[in-house]
Tab-separated table of C-alpha atoms in Angstrom:
chain	number	residue	atom	x	y	z
S	1	MET	CA	7.664	-7.881	-39.804
S	2	GLY	CA	4.415	-6.183	-39.009
S	3	ALA	CA	5.619	-3.592	-36.534
S	4	ILE	CA	4.503	-0.054	-37.051
S	5	VAL	CA	7.161	2.513	-37.883
S	6	LEU	CA	6.486	5.923	-36.451
S	7	ALA	CA	6.896	9.195	-38.195
S	8	GLU	CA	8.174	11.986	-35.968
S	9	SER	CA	5.291	13.453	-34.073
S	10	ASP	CA	5.317	16.611	-32.024
S	11	ARG	CA	1.595	16.823	-31.606
S	12	PRO	CA	0.579	17.814	-28.090
S	13	LEU	CA	-0.720	15.003	-25.885
S	14	PHE	CA	-4.261	16.296	-25.962
S	15	GLU	CA	-5.993	18.549	-28.479
S	16	TRP	CA	-9.505	19.745	-27.721
S	17	ARG	CA	-9.835	20.864	-31.321
S	18	TRP	CA	-9.574	17.270	-32.489
S	19	VAL	CA	-12.338	16.251	-30.095
S	20	GLU	CA	-14.606	19.047	-31.341
S	21	ARG	CA	-13.949	18.193	-34.983
S	22	ASN	CA	-14.678	14.523	-34.388
S	23	ALA	CA	-17.691	14.880	-32.110
S	24	ASP	CA	-20.047	13.076	-34.524
S	25	ASN	CA	-17.646	10.210	-35.065
S	26	ILE	CA	-17.083	9.878	-31.317
S	27	LEU	CA	-20.825	9.600	-30.720
S	28	GLN	CA	-21.156	7.010	-33.475
S	29	ARG	CA	-18.312	4.867	-32.073
S	30	LEU	CA	-19.740	5.191	-28.585
S	31	GLY	CA	-23.023	3.850	-29.962
S	32	GLU	CA	-21.252	0.920	-31.639
S	33	HIS	CA	-19.431	0.167	-28.414
S	34	LEU	CA	-22.700	0.133	-26.474
S	35	ALA	CA	-24.453	-1.998	-29.102
S	36	LEU	CA	-21.732	-4.673	-28.980
S	37	THR	CA	-21.703	-4.643	-25.178
S	38	ALA	CA	-25.481	-4.822	-24.881
S	39	THR	CA	-25.803	-7.633	-27.446
S	40	ALA	CA	-23.064	-9.696	-25.794
S	41	LEU	CA	-24.585	-9.195	-22.331
S	42	ALA	CA	-28.096	-10.015	-23.540
S	43	ILE	CA	-26.957	-13.247	-25.212
S	44	GLY	CA	-24.827	-14.127	-22.186
S	45	LEU	CA	-27.735	-13.507	-19.832
S	46	VAL	CA	-30.223	-15.598	-21.830
S	47	VAL	CA	-27.773	-18.516	-22.146
S	48	SER	CA	-26.810	-18.310	-18.459
S	49	VAL	CA	-30.418	-18.308	-17.286
S	50	GLY	CA	-30.998	-21.391	-19.466
S	51	LEU	CA	-27.930	-23.116	-18.051
S	52	ALA	CA	-28.926	-22.107	-14.527
S	53	VAL	CA	-32.404	-23.627	-14.942
S	54	LEU	CA	-30.834	-26.889	-16.139
S	55	SER	CA	-28.287	-26.754	-13.294
S	56	LEU	CA	-31.013	-26.383	-10.687
S	57	ARG	CA	-32.966	-29.244	-12.182
S	58	TRP	CA	-30.086	-31.700	-12.532
S	59	ARG	CA	-27.416	-31.386	-9.898
S	60	TRP	CA	-24.709	-33.091	-12.020
S	61	PHE	CA	-25.138	-30.509	-14.755
S	62	TYR	CA	-23.898	-27.538	-12.710
S	63	PRO	CA	-20.231	-28.549	-12.289
S	64	VAL	CA	-20.148	-29.547	-15.966
S	65	ALA	CA	-21.576	-26.207	-17.116
S	66	LEU	CA	-19.401	-24.253	-14.694
S	67	SER	CA	-16.150	-25.900	-15.739
S	68	THR	CA	-17.040	-25.496	-19.415
S	69	ALA	CA	-17.703	-21.801	-18.820
S	70	GLY	CA	-14.422	-21.658	-16.875
S	71	ALA	CA	-12.475	-23.191	-19.769
S	72	LEU	CA	-14.081	-20.725	-22.205
S	73	TYR	CA	-13.158	-17.869	-19.876
S	74	VAL	CA	-9.501	-18.895	-20.068
S	75	ILE	CA	-9.380	-18.523	-23.871
S	76	PRO	CA	-7.489	-15.330	-24.802
S	77	SER	CA	-9.712	-12.827	-26.603
S	78	LEU	CA	-7.446	-12.475	-29.623
S	79	GLY	CA	-7.241	-16.267	-29.921
S	80	ALA	CA	-11.016	-16.557	-29.841
S	81	PHE	CA	-11.446	-13.908	-32.521
S	82	ALA	CA	-8.754	-15.603	-34.632
S	83	LEU	CA	-10.591	-18.892	-34.362
S	84	LEU	CA	-13.830	-17.366	-35.665
S	85	VAL	CA	-12.556	-14.978	-38.357
S	86	PRO	CA	-11.969	-17.702	-40.964
S	87	PHE	CA	-15.604	-18.740	-40.611
S	88	PHE	CA	-17.535	-15.550	-39.908
S	89	GLY	CA	-15.124	-13.025	-41.423
S	90	LEU	CA	-14.497	-9.615	-39.914
S	91	SER	CA	-18.039	-9.308	-38.646
S	92	PHE	CA	-20.282	-8.428	-35.744
S	93	THR	CA	-20.870	-12.169	-35.195
S	94	THR	CA	-17.152	-12.866	-34.814
S	95	ALA	CA	-16.896	-10.083	-32.267
S	96	VAL	CA	-19.989	-10.881	-30.266
S	97	ILE	CA	-19.570	-14.654	-29.753
S	98	PRO	CA	-16.407	-14.480	-27.602
S	99	LEU	CA	-17.702	-11.401	-25.773
S	100	ALA	CA	-20.852	-13.299	-24.830
S	101	THR	CA	-19.006	-16.465	-23.789
S	102	TYR	CA	-16.790	-14.495	-21.400
S	103	THR	CA	-19.876	-13.400	-19.454
S	104	LEU	CA	-21.115	-16.964	-18.900
S	105	LEU	CA	-18.837	-17.926	-16.003
S	106	ILE	CA	-19.690	-15.007	-13.756
S	107	LEU	CA	-23.382	-14.812	-14.733
S	108	LEU	CA	-24.070	-18.538	-14.371
S	109	ARG	CA	-22.332	-18.660	-11.006
S	110	ASN	CA	-24.178	-15.644	-9.668
S	111	ILE	CA	-27.597	-16.730	-10.933
S	112	VAL	CA	-27.276	-20.197	-9.395
S	113	THR	CA	-25.830	-18.872	-6.118
S	114	GLY	CA	-28.532	-16.217	-5.982
S	115	ILE	CA	-31.338	-18.733	-6.452
S	116	GLN	CA	-29.817	-21.179	-3.976
S	117	GLN	CA	-29.780	-18.395	-1.404
S	118	VAL	CA	-33.552	-18.036	-1.545
S	119	PRO	CA	-34.765	-19.192	1.905
S	120	ALA	CA	-36.421	-22.616	1.907
S	121	ASP	CA	-39.508	-21.397	3.786
S	122	VAL	CA	-40.164	-18.744	1.139
S	123	ARG	CA	-40.038	-21.433	-1.523
S	124	GLU	CA	-42.295	-23.730	0.490
S	125	ALA	CA	-44.817	-20.959	1.037
S	126	ALA	CA	-45.021	-20.348	-2.713
S	127	VAL	CA	-45.384	-24.055	-3.455
S	128	GLY	CA	-48.089	-24.237	-0.762
S	129	MET	CA	-49.965	-21.454	-2.518
S	130	GLY	CA	-50.007	-23.607	-5.625
S	131	PHE	CA	-47.181	-22.017	-7.635
S	132	THR	CA	-45.965	-24.158	-10.499
S	133	ARG	CA	-42.249	-24.713	-10.878
S	134	ALA	CA	-41.955	-22.199	-13.716
S	135	ARG	CA	-43.951	-19.570	-11.868
S	136	LEU	CA	-41.885	-20.157	-8.727
S	137	LEU	CA	-38.756	-19.436	-10.735
S	138	VAL	CA	-40.069	-16.351	-12.525
S	139	SER	CA	-42.006	-14.635	-9.770
S	140	VAL	CA	-40.205	-15.740	-6.600
S	141	GLU	CA	-36.727	-17.138	-7.110
S	142	LEU	CA	-35.382	-14.827	-9.830
S	143	PRO	CA	-36.617	-11.608	-8.186
S	144	LEU	CA	-35.116	-12.657	-4.852
S	145	ALA	CA	-31.856	-13.579	-6.602
S	146	LEU	CA	-31.796	-10.228	-8.402
S	147	PRO	CA	-29.200	-8.430	-6.254
S	148	VAL	CA	-26.672	-11.249	-6.729
S	149	VAL	CA	-27.496	-11.526	-10.450
S	150	ILE	CA	-27.002	-7.790	-10.954
S	151	ALA	CA	-23.730	-7.938	-9.022
S	152	GLY	CA	-22.568	-10.486	-11.604
S	153	LEU	CA	-23.953	-8.403	-14.441
S	154	ARG	CA	-21.932	-5.411	-13.258
S	155	VAL	CA	-18.678	-7.367	-13.355
S	156	ALA	CA	-19.595	-8.835	-16.751
S	157	ALA	CA	-20.512	-5.411	-18.171
S	158	VAL	CA	-17.321	-3.699	-17.037
S	159	THR	CA	-15.160	-6.555	-18.367
S	160	THR	CA	-17.016	-6.620	-21.693
S	161	ILE	CA	-16.685	-2.873	-22.230
S	162	GLY	CA	-12.907	-3.231	-21.854
S	163	LEU	CA	-12.790	-6.185	-24.235
S	164	VAL	CA	-14.847	-4.468	-26.927
S	165	THR	CA	-11.833	-2.221	-27.588
S	166	VAL	CA	-9.975	-5.324	-28.845
S	167	THR	CA	-12.664	-5.939	-31.473
S	168	SER	CA	-11.395	-2.875	-33.329
S	169	MET	CA	-8.740	-5.279	-34.629
S	170	LEU	CA	-11.622	-6.882	-36.515
S	171	GLY	CA	-12.565	-3.493	-37.894
S	172	MET	CA	-15.557	-3.505	-35.585
S	173	GLY	CA	-15.450	0.130	-34.605
S	174	GLY	CA	-16.369	0.907	-31.050
S	175	LEU	CA	-14.064	3.119	-29.038
S	176	GLY	CA	-11.111	0.892	-29.929
S	177	PHE	CA	-11.344	2.506	-33.356
S	178	PHE	CA	-9.741	5.635	-31.916
S	179	ILE	CA	-7.076	3.659	-30.073
S	180	ARG	CA	-5.995	2.111	-33.390
S	181	GLN	CA	-6.473	5.311	-35.329
S	182	GLY	CA	-4.044	6.980	-32.932
S	183	ILE	CA	-1.139	4.961	-34.285
S	184	GLN	CA	-2.277	4.341	-37.827
S	185	THR	CA	-2.379	7.866	-39.147
S	186	THR	CA	0.864	9.079	-40.714
S	187	THR	CA	1.631	11.251	-37.705
S	188	PRO	CA	0.483	9.447	-34.556
S	189	ASN	CA	-2.340	11.162	-32.760
S	190	PRO	CA	-2.175	10.822	-28.974
S	191	THR	CA	-5.522	12.572	-28.566
S	192	ALA	CA	-7.312	9.730	-30.357
S	193	ILE	CA	-5.624	7.120	-28.129
S	194	ILE	CA	-6.497	9.028	-24.970
S	195	VAL	CA	-10.099	9.641	-26.081
S	196	GLY	CA	-10.502	5.931	-26.871
S	197	ILE	CA	-9.145	4.731	-23.529
S	198	GLY	CA	-10.736	7.514	-21.499
S	199	LEU	CA	-14.233	7.106	-22.931
S	200	SER	CA	-14.028	3.334	-22.535
S	201	ILE	CA	-13.240	3.737	-18.833
S	202	VAL	CA	-15.934	6.411	-18.397
S	203	LEU	CA	-18.459	4.180	-20.162
S	204	ALA	CA	-17.575	1.249	-17.878
S	205	VAL	CA	-17.962	3.386	-14.772
S	206	VAL	CA	-21.275	4.891	-15.953
S	207	VAL	CA	-22.777	1.513	-16.925
S	208	ASP	CA	-21.613	0.052	-13.600
S	209	PHE	CA	-23.281	2.923	-11.769
S	210	LEU	CA	-26.525	2.596	-13.771
S	211	LEU	CA	-26.704	-1.129	-13.025
S	212	TRP	CA	-26.130	-0.387	-9.358
S	213	LEU	CA	-28.982	2.146	-9.495
S	214	SER	CA	-31.239	-0.368	-11.230
S	215	GLU	CA	-30.504	-2.899	-8.506
S	216	ARG	CA	-31.582	-0.418	-5.859
S	217	ALA	CA	-34.741	0.356	-7.819
S	218	LEU	CA	-35.653	-3.260	-8.614
S	219	ALA	CA	-34.672	-4.837	-5.309
S	220	PRO	CA	-35.240	-2.162	-2.680
S	221	TRP	CA	-35.469	-4.775	0.079
S	222	ALA	CA	-31.820	-5.686	-0.320
S	223	ARG	CA	-30.024	-2.384	0.167
S	224	LYS	CA	-27.034	-3.971	1.873
S	225	LYS	CA	-24.972	-7.137	2.084
S	226	VAL	CA	-24.383	-7.960	-1.593
S	227	ARG	CA	-20.801	-8.641	-2.545
S	228	ALA	CA	-19.636	-8.122	-6.093
C	1	MET	CA	-24.224	-24.760	-44.977
C	2	GLY	CA	-24.185	-25.218	-48.764
C	3	ALA	CA	-21.647	-27.251	-50.722
C	4	GLU	CA	-19.743	-24.136	-51.754
C	5	GLU	CA	-19.593	-22.887	-48.185
C	6	GLY	CA	-18.432	-26.326	-47.055
C	7	ALA	CA	-15.627	-26.293	-49.627
C	8	ARG	CA	-14.536	-22.830	-48.483
C	9	VAL	CA	-14.371	-23.934	-44.855
C	10	SER	CA	-12.409	-27.095	-45.629
C	11	ASN	CA	-10.038	-24.902	-47.669
C	12	ILE	CA	-9.315	-22.851	-44.568
C	13	PHE	CA	-8.443	-25.980	-42.603
C	14	ALA	CA	-6.190	-27.085	-45.451
C	15	GLU	CA	-4.526	-23.654	-45.486
C	16	ALA	CA	-3.948	-23.811	-41.733
C	17	TRP	CA	-2.475	-27.301	-42.132
C	18	ASP	CA	-0.152	-26.115	-44.934
C	19	TRP	CA	0.916	-23.200	-42.787
C	20	LEU	CA	1.862	-25.585	-39.977
C	21	GLY	CA	3.981	-27.591	-42.427
C	22	GLN	CA	6.059	-24.681	-43.695
C	23	PRO	CA	9.869	-24.855	-43.254
C	24	ASN	CA	11.176	-23.550	-39.925
C	25	ARG	CA	7.664	-23.628	-38.431
C	26	TRP	CA	8.906	-25.937	-35.683
C	27	SER	CA	12.186	-24.175	-35.068
C	28	TRP	CA	13.301	-23.051	-31.609
C	29	SER	CA	15.627	-20.361	-32.964
C	30	ASP	CA	13.877	-18.980	-36.060
C	31	PRO	CA	11.238	-16.276	-35.443
C	32	ALA	CA	8.939	-18.134	-37.842
C	33	GLY	CA	8.914	-21.105	-35.473
C	34	ILE	CA	6.005	-21.830	-33.157
C	35	PRO	CA	8.355	-23.067	-30.382
C	36	TYR	CA	10.349	-19.826	-30.661
C	37	ARG	CA	7.197	-17.705	-30.351
C	38	THR	CA	5.869	-19.871	-27.519
C	39	VAL	CA	9.039	-19.332	-25.484
C	40	GLU	CA	8.852	-15.612	-26.233
C	41	HIS	CA	5.183	-15.532	-25.217
C	42	LEU	CA	5.801	-17.365	-21.938
C	43	SER	CA	8.917	-15.436	-20.969
C	44	PHE	CA	7.155	-12.106	-21.453
C	45	SER	CA	4.161	-13.277	-19.406
C	46	ALA	CA	6.307	-14.799	-16.662
C	47	LEU	CA	8.615	-11.783	-16.390
C	48	SER	CA	5.618	-9.448	-16.040
C	49	LEU	CA	4.060	-11.681	-13.398
C	50	VAL	CA	7.293	-11.751	-11.361
C	51	VAL	CA	7.697	-7.966	-11.534
C	52	ALA	CA	4.039	-7.417	-10.617
C	53	ALA	CA	4.262	-9.893	-7.726
C	54	ALA	CA	7.381	-8.192	-6.365
C	55	LEU	CA	5.591	-4.836	-6.539
C	56	THR	CA	2.281	-5.897	-4.962
C	57	ILE	CA	2.711	-8.759	-2.522
C	58	PRO	CA	4.948	-7.008	0.064
C	59	PRO	CA	2.788	-3.854	0.374
C	60	ALA	CA	-0.455	-5.866	0.311
C	61	LEU	CA	0.882	-8.159	3.042
C	62	TRP	CA	1.906	-5.191	5.158
C	63	LEU	CA	-1.373	-3.299	4.636
C	64	ALA	CA	-3.489	-6.369	5.371
C	65	HIS	CA	-1.448	-7.287	8.448
C	66	TYR	CA	-2.071	-3.855	9.955
C	67	ARG	CA	-5.618	-3.772	8.573
C	68	ARG	CA	-5.033	-0.628	6.548
C	69	GLY	CA	-6.190	0.327	3.083
C	70	ALA	CA	-9.310	-1.860	3.044
C	71	PHE	CA	-11.069	0.560	0.733
C	72	LEU	CA	-8.102	0.537	-1.638
C	73	ALA	CA	-8.119	-3.269	-1.697
C	74	SER	CA	-11.789	-3.464	-2.596
C	75	SER	CA	-11.750	-0.773	-5.264
C	76	VAL	CA	-8.480	-1.622	-7.005
C	77	ILE	CA	-9.921	-4.678	-8.746
C	78	ASN	CA	-12.876	-2.742	-10.108
C	79	ILE	CA	-10.621	-0.022	-11.460
C	80	GLY	CA	-8.394	-2.701	-12.976
C	81	ARG	CA	-11.317	-4.291	-14.777
C	82	ALA	CA	-12.374	-1.033	-16.391
C	83	ILE	CA	-8.966	-0.325	-17.975
C	84	PRO	CA	-8.860	-1.589	-21.570
C	85	SER	CA	-5.641	-3.603	-21.950
C	86	PHE	CA	-5.548	-2.931	-25.676
C	87	GLY	CA	-5.552	0.813	-25.105
C	88	LEU	CA	-2.970	0.633	-22.352
C	89	ILE	CA	-0.469	-1.171	-24.602
C	90	ILE	CA	-0.914	1.348	-27.395
C	91	LEU	CA	-0.689	4.319	-25.041
C	92	PHE	CA	2.570	3.099	-23.480
C	93	TRP	CA	3.900	2.262	-26.919
C	94	PHE	CA	3.152	5.784	-28.078
C	95	LEU	CA	4.854	7.328	-25.035
C	96	ALA	CA	7.907	5.089	-25.450
C	97	SER	CA	8.245	6.015	-29.110
C	98	ARG	CA	8.028	9.682	-28.236
C	99	TRP	CA	10.704	9.374	-25.549
C	100	ASP	CA	12.990	7.235	-27.715
C	101	VAL	CA	12.774	4.212	-25.448
C	102	ASN	CA	13.006	0.696	-26.909
C	103	THR	CA	9.441	0.139	-28.136
C	104	ASP	CA	9.822	-3.627	-28.497
C	105	PHE	CA	10.178	-4.228	-24.793
C	106	TRP	CA	9.289	-1.505	-22.302
C	107	PRO	CA	5.793	-0.409	-23.381
C	108	LEU	CA	4.462	-3.946	-23.433
C	109	LEU	CA	6.197	-4.863	-20.176
C	110	ILE	CA	4.828	-1.825	-18.324
C	111	ALA	CA	1.307	-2.361	-19.671
C	112	LEU	CA	1.414	-6.041	-18.687
C	113	VAL	CA	2.726	-5.322	-15.186
C	114	ALA	CA	-0.024	-2.744	-14.702
C	115	LEU	CA	-2.663	-5.293	-15.710
C	116	ALA	CA	-1.335	-7.944	-13.329
C	117	LEU	CA	-1.302	-5.626	-10.300
C	118	PRO	CA	-5.026	-5.592	-9.361
C	119	PRO	CA	-5.690	-9.351	-9.031
C	120	LEU	CA	-2.392	-9.912	-7.191
C	121	PHE	CA	-2.964	-7.040	-4.791
C	122	THR	CA	-6.599	-7.819	-4.044
C	123	ASN	CA	-6.036	-11.529	-3.546
C	124	THR	CA	-2.985	-11.076	-1.309
C	125	TYR	CA	-4.957	-8.620	0.786
C	126	ALA	CA	-8.036	-10.865	0.962
C	127	GLY	CA	-5.927	-13.930	1.738
C	128	VAL	CA	-4.076	-12.305	4.618
C	129	ILE	CA	-7.270	-10.791	6.028
C	130	SER	CA	-8.907	-14.214	6.091
C	131	VAL	CA	-6.150	-15.792	8.210
C	132	ASP	CA	-7.633	-16.898	11.536
C	133	ALA	CA	-7.242	-14.005	14.010
C	134	ASP	CA	-7.036	-16.385	16.988
C	135	ALA	CA	-4.080	-18.182	15.426
C	136	VAL	CA	-2.323	-14.862	14.884
C	137	ASP	CA	-2.981	-13.873	18.505
C	138	ALA	CA	-1.681	-17.224	19.692
C	139	ALA	CA	1.510	-16.722	17.690
C	140	ARG	CA	1.885	-13.229	19.117
C	141	GLY	CA	1.434	-14.676	22.605
C	142	THR	CA	4.225	-17.200	22.022
C	143	GLY	CA	6.567	-14.334	21.200
C	144	TYR	CA	6.498	-14.162	17.399
C	145	THR	CA	7.479	-10.718	16.130
C	146	GLU	CA	5.086	-8.983	13.741
C	147	ARG	CA	7.557	-9.668	10.948
C	148	GLN	CA	7.619	-13.373	11.751
C	149	ILE	CA	3.825	-13.464	11.858
C	150	MET	CA	3.674	-11.871	8.422
C	151	PHE	CA	6.246	-14.108	6.735
C	152	ARG	CA	5.836	-17.387	8.607
C	153	MET	CA	2.091	-17.430	9.186
C	154	GLU	CA	0.070	-15.000	7.138
C	155	LEU	CA	1.963	-15.379	3.881
C	156	PRO	CA	1.938	-19.216	3.768
C	157	LEU	CA	-1.656	-19.403	4.972
C	158	ALA	CA	-2.763	-16.873	2.381
C	159	LEU	CA	-0.901	-18.732	-0.358
C	160	PRO	CA	-3.908	-20.508	-1.900
C	161	VAL	CA	-5.719	-17.196	-2.395
C	162	ILE	CA	-2.562	-15.447	-3.623
C	163	LEU	CA	-1.977	-18.237	-6.130
C	164	ALA	CA	-5.571	-17.961	-7.321
C	165	GLY	CA	-4.900	-14.282	-7.991
C	166	ALA	CA	-1.625	-15.130	-9.723
C	167	ARG	CA	-3.484	-17.598	-11.934
C	168	VAL	CA	-6.030	-14.989	-13.001
C	169	ALA	CA	-3.235	-12.474	-13.573
C	170	PHE	CA	-1.090	-14.899	-15.556
C	171	LEU	CA	-3.918	-15.919	-17.872
C	172	GLN	CA	-4.717	-12.287	-18.480
C	173	LEU	CA	-1.042	-11.731	-19.280
C	174	VAL	CA	-0.980	-14.614	-21.755
C	175	ALA	CA	-4.021	-13.097	-23.453
C	176	THR	CA	-2.520	-9.620	-23.512
C	177	VAL	CA	0.932	-10.581	-24.822
C	178	ALA	CA	-0.901	-11.791	-27.932
C	179	ILE	CA	-2.552	-8.382	-28.334
C	180	GLY	CA	0.887	-6.820	-27.905
C	181	ALA	CA	1.824	-8.180	-31.327
C	182	ILE	CA	0.016	-5.215	-32.843
C	183	VAL	CA	2.729	-2.787	-31.729
C	184	ASN	CA	5.614	-5.138	-31.079
C	185	ASP	CA	7.869	-7.040	-33.447
C	186	GLY	CA	7.647	-9.971	-31.058
C	187	GLY	CA	4.273	-10.462	-29.450
C	188	GLY	CA	4.678	-14.206	-29.027
C	189	LEU	CA	2.062	-16.340	-30.709
C	190	GLY	CA	-0.105	-13.276	-31.344
C	191	ARG	CA	2.420	-12.399	-34.059
C	192	TYR	CA	0.776	-14.929	-36.395
C	193	ILE	CA	-2.727	-13.604	-35.804
C	194	VAL	CA	-1.749	-9.980	-36.398
C	195	ASP	CA	0.326	-10.878	-39.484
C	196	GLY	CA	-2.565	-12.972	-40.758
C	197	PHE	CA	-4.999	-10.074	-40.327
C	198	ALA	CA	-2.635	-7.884	-42.332
C	199	GLN	CA	-2.969	-10.236	-45.311
C	200	GLY	CA	-6.762	-10.280	-45.417
C	201	ARG	CA	-8.336	-13.401	-46.894
C	202	ALA	CA	-4.942	-14.902	-47.767
C	203	GLY	CA	-4.041	-14.939	-44.080
C	204	TYR	CA	-7.028	-16.972	-42.839
C	205	GLY	CA	-5.027	-20.192	-42.547
C	206	GLU	CA	-2.351	-18.441	-40.495
C	207	ILE	CA	-4.992	-16.693	-38.359
C	208	LEU	CA	-6.693	-19.994	-37.593
C	209	ALA	CA	-3.437	-21.812	-36.765
C	210	GLY	CA	-2.234	-18.867	-34.650
C	211	GLY	CA	-5.559	-18.700	-32.814
C	212	VAL	CA	-5.449	-22.396	-31.988
C	213	ALA	CA	-1.827	-22.048	-30.807
C	214	VAL	CA	-2.727	-19.175	-28.445
C	215	ILE	CA	-5.725	-21.061	-27.066
C	216	VAL	CA	-3.768	-24.282	-26.513
C	217	LEU	CA	-1.054	-22.326	-24.718
C	218	ALA	CA	-3.599	-20.654	-22.416
C	219	LEU	CA	-5.308	-23.939	-21.567
C	220	LEU	CA	-1.936	-25.607	-20.844
C	221	CYS	CA	-0.953	-22.709	-18.568
C	222	GLU	CA	-4.245	-23.039	-16.715
C	223	GLY	CA	-3.595	-26.753	-16.196
C	224	ILE	CA	-0.022	-26.211	-15.037
C	225	PHE	CA	-1.150	-23.494	-12.650
C	226	SER	CA	-3.688	-25.756	-10.979
C	227	LEU	CA	-0.922	-28.352	-10.484
C	228	ILE	CA	1.381	-25.709	-8.957
C	229	THR	CA	-1.436	-24.667	-6.631
C	230	ARG	CA	-1.813	-28.243	-5.469
C	231	TRP	CA	1.919	-28.613	-4.717
C	232	ALA	CA	2.603	-25.217	-3.221
C	233	VAL	CA	-0.254	-25.013	-0.765
C	234	PRO	CA	0.783	-25.932	2.808
C	235	LYS	CA	-0.334	-29.395	3.881
C	236	GLY	CA	-3.535	-29.392	5.867
C	237	LEU	CA	-4.804	-26.350	4.039
C	238	THR	CA	-5.859	-27.990	0.796
C	239	VAL	CA	-9.321	-29.004	1.917
C	240	GLU	CA	-10.090	-25.577	3.251
C	241	SER	CA	-8.707	-23.776	0.236
C	242	ALA	CA	-11.595	-24.967	-1.916
C	243	GLN	CA	-13.843	-22.691	0.109
C	244	GLN	CA	-11.557	-19.683	0.067
C	245	PRO	CA	-12.921	-16.627	-1.688
C	246	GLN	CA	-11.646	-16.337	-5.204
C	247	VAL	CA	-11.550	-12.966	-6.807
C	248	LEU	CA	-12.220	-13.286	-10.476
């Protein structure tokens, strides 16, 4: 049932020629991978900020939101995709919804923790200067929480990039396309598998590094003491 | 949602329901049975967790006790996160098929063990490190050997954190066994999802039922794990354990 039967393959483990021939395709899949990751992170971030605002306003809401996010995090990726396919088909939507929900737990927790860490006297000073609640959040609390928020974003980004490879089972492209292609051609192609895995890891490391750089640029006062 | 769309959606639920009612679907011995696939799913996940725990906990305990390898402990989880599980399974499957090894068992097992290593290692290390240094010194003063300190003090006291790591690892394993169905004749409950995908539209009922089965299994495992944590943690440590660092 369903298992893939291999033809004999004596292709070498890695062929540069294949990479050169497929350079355009590799770039395209890399772009798809980034687009899925960025969309999922953006949705996750917007929803988490919303949930964080509600959590800070009503204390009872935080444990509820956090345990809901925790339960969603537990759902296996393939199970989540399977649940959505009958309704949204093999589509971008099906792929992006679970990817975004997986970011909620870490982002929500880090945003709330980050804002709670803002010193009380800083908050009081802003209120004393006549800041409204919304302005306090946008121009004082969120910027001061930025290092912790970005720490969460880094974890979420790296995890999402790994998970996007699974969406190739939905025909969603991304670098997982090559991982599947490696075993679906008549003679298996190890180069495609290795390129898919390798680029996914490289992408995760590069995005992680860029986010770290952006944290240093955006929050230069907090060069130390943030834990991931 | 229009009337037509509504009819289509209710069709899918009906298809999933029909699928659940097929003969042998509730068999423990027939591969078509959900109980059969559930047992397969859990035994693969549990076996991988046991192997990974045997490989990581002793060295992590030793390294943390002698305060070595701190950099390794902090970076291993980040490296682990960046590795795509899907790719790892397919890569090992390819290598196994090239070397004429049984592709139904070894590739998936090795990929799963590799995925469970980082959370187990990091949490064991972090748990042992966080054991009160004064208590360890006191034990040393009363004549405990280093070995006794490791196995009678540090290991039990680190247990809540180690179990938190085991929980994360196990849930990741349950998720990954399902993905394993793409290369494996077994693959536990993921079998239904992958087979359903292969049928296109006709498989939507099976995909939905399989997806629900995988999700229910994961949520049950999460629940059972939190019960185990409650029982296994040494008395007097439970209150504190809520504040222990948890590595996600």
